[in-house]
Amino acid sequence: MRSIWNGAISFGLVSIPIKLVNATENHSISFRQIHTADGGRVRYRKVCEIDGEELSTEEIGKAYEDADGSMIPITDADLASLPLPTAKTIEIVAFVPADTIDPLQMDAAYYLSANGVPAAKPYTLLREALKRSQKVAIAKFALRGRERLGMLRVVDDVIAMHGLLWPDEIRASEDAAPEADVSVREAELDLADALMDTLGEVDMATLHDDYRAAVEELIAAKADGALPRAEEAPAAEGGKVIDLMAALESSVKAAKAARGEGGEGEVAEVTELSSRKARKSAPAKKTAAGKTTPAKKTAQTRTTQAGKSTATKSTTAAKKAAASPKSTGAKKSTATTAKKTAAKKTTPKKRASA
């Protein structure tokens, strides 16, 4: 790997010659701009605004634009004359626990390679000291014309350095939080925990860029004159109001199904929600001979109650049957009396004799 910076690590009075090597690389696919009518390449030209001439790299310098728009030229010699102790030195200023570093400060990563045989001994000393202390080193260094902050830690058998943003370069986060006062129920947290447990852990080495692979496949197909495969894009669901509980439950089920097909290890069970009514448990079986289970006792109770109800109905019917003749007689007596009364009314009165 090609080094991008040569210098030394200043570790107290110990100086460790090192080479700085990029620890990461960008695999994203870059495109060129073209004229769509004829495919001609579109290029940017650096032209002076005053005389309209196109300039070469050697003719271009740098300047600071003041508030009024005026340019203040700054040369490389001006910058080189500034007192910059870290111009060729990674100066360690402290050793701190790794968890005290905010991940928001993380920037580019580099490998520090021992530069030459004499550097092997102090390099190994610093590496092993970092391992045993379980701490990271905070350092200052200069790269590409500016002083930066860095964090040194051990990766395998190599000292790696992460560029860090200065604390005043981290923006405050309060404006990004939701403005509405939202409360989360315990049931929703239980399902979220269950989803996290179900998804489990992942081997970072197995993750890859699916979009980049699709772009590479598209380029290869068009280079061969083939038409790219047309795939329907998933329907957009933006702005749709969903039931959070239902979405969490569906997510847990989907994650379990996915882990069951291709994942390994046990799948976490969904935590029982306290807000939901638990189903009634099955009746207990016999525990000893002669003892009746709760289920049988319930059946016997129901049978007894049914028998009592039937007996009650029979008794009521018998009482009604016994009382019916009296009712019939009463009805007949009433009818006879009515007939006699009617006969008296209709019988003509005898005339009195003269």
Coordinates of N, CA and C in Angstrom, one line a residue, residues 25 96 115 118 126 140 192 203 221 238 283 300 322 345:
E25 N -11.1 2.3 1.5 CA -11.1 2.7 0.1 C -12.6 2.8 -0.4
V96 N -7.0 7.7 26.9 CA -8.4 7.7 27.5 C -9.1 6.4 27.2
N115 N 8.2 2.5 10.0 CA 9.0 2.9 8.9 C 10.5 2.5 9.1
P118 N 14.5 0.0 12.7 CA 14.7 0.6 14.0 C 13.3 1.0 14.7
L126 N 4.5 0.5 21.9 CA 3.2 1.3 22.0 C 2.0 0.4 21.8
K140 N -2.5 14.7 18.1 CA -2.7 15.8 17.1 C -1.7 15.6 16.0
A192 N -40.5 -4.2 20.5 CA -39.3 -3.7 19.9 C -38.1 -4.6 20.4
D203 N -22.5 -11.1 11.1 CA -21.1 -11.1 10.8 C -20.9 -10.0 9.8
A221 N -24.2 -5.5 -18.9 CA -25.3 -5.9 -19.8 C -25.3 -4.9 -21.0
G238 N -45.0 6.1 1.5 CA -44.8 7.3 2.3 C -46.1 8.0 2.7
P283 N -57.2 -27.2 31.9 CA -57.4 -27.8 33.3 C -56.4 -28.8 33.6
Q300 N -69.5 -32.1 36.6 CA -70.5 -32.6 37.6 C -71.4 -31.5 38.1
A322 N -102.3 -29.6 38.4 CA -103.3 -29.8 39.6 C -104.2 -28.6 39.7
K345 N -133.6 -12.1 31.7 CA -133.8 -10.9 31.0 C -134.7 -11.1 29.8

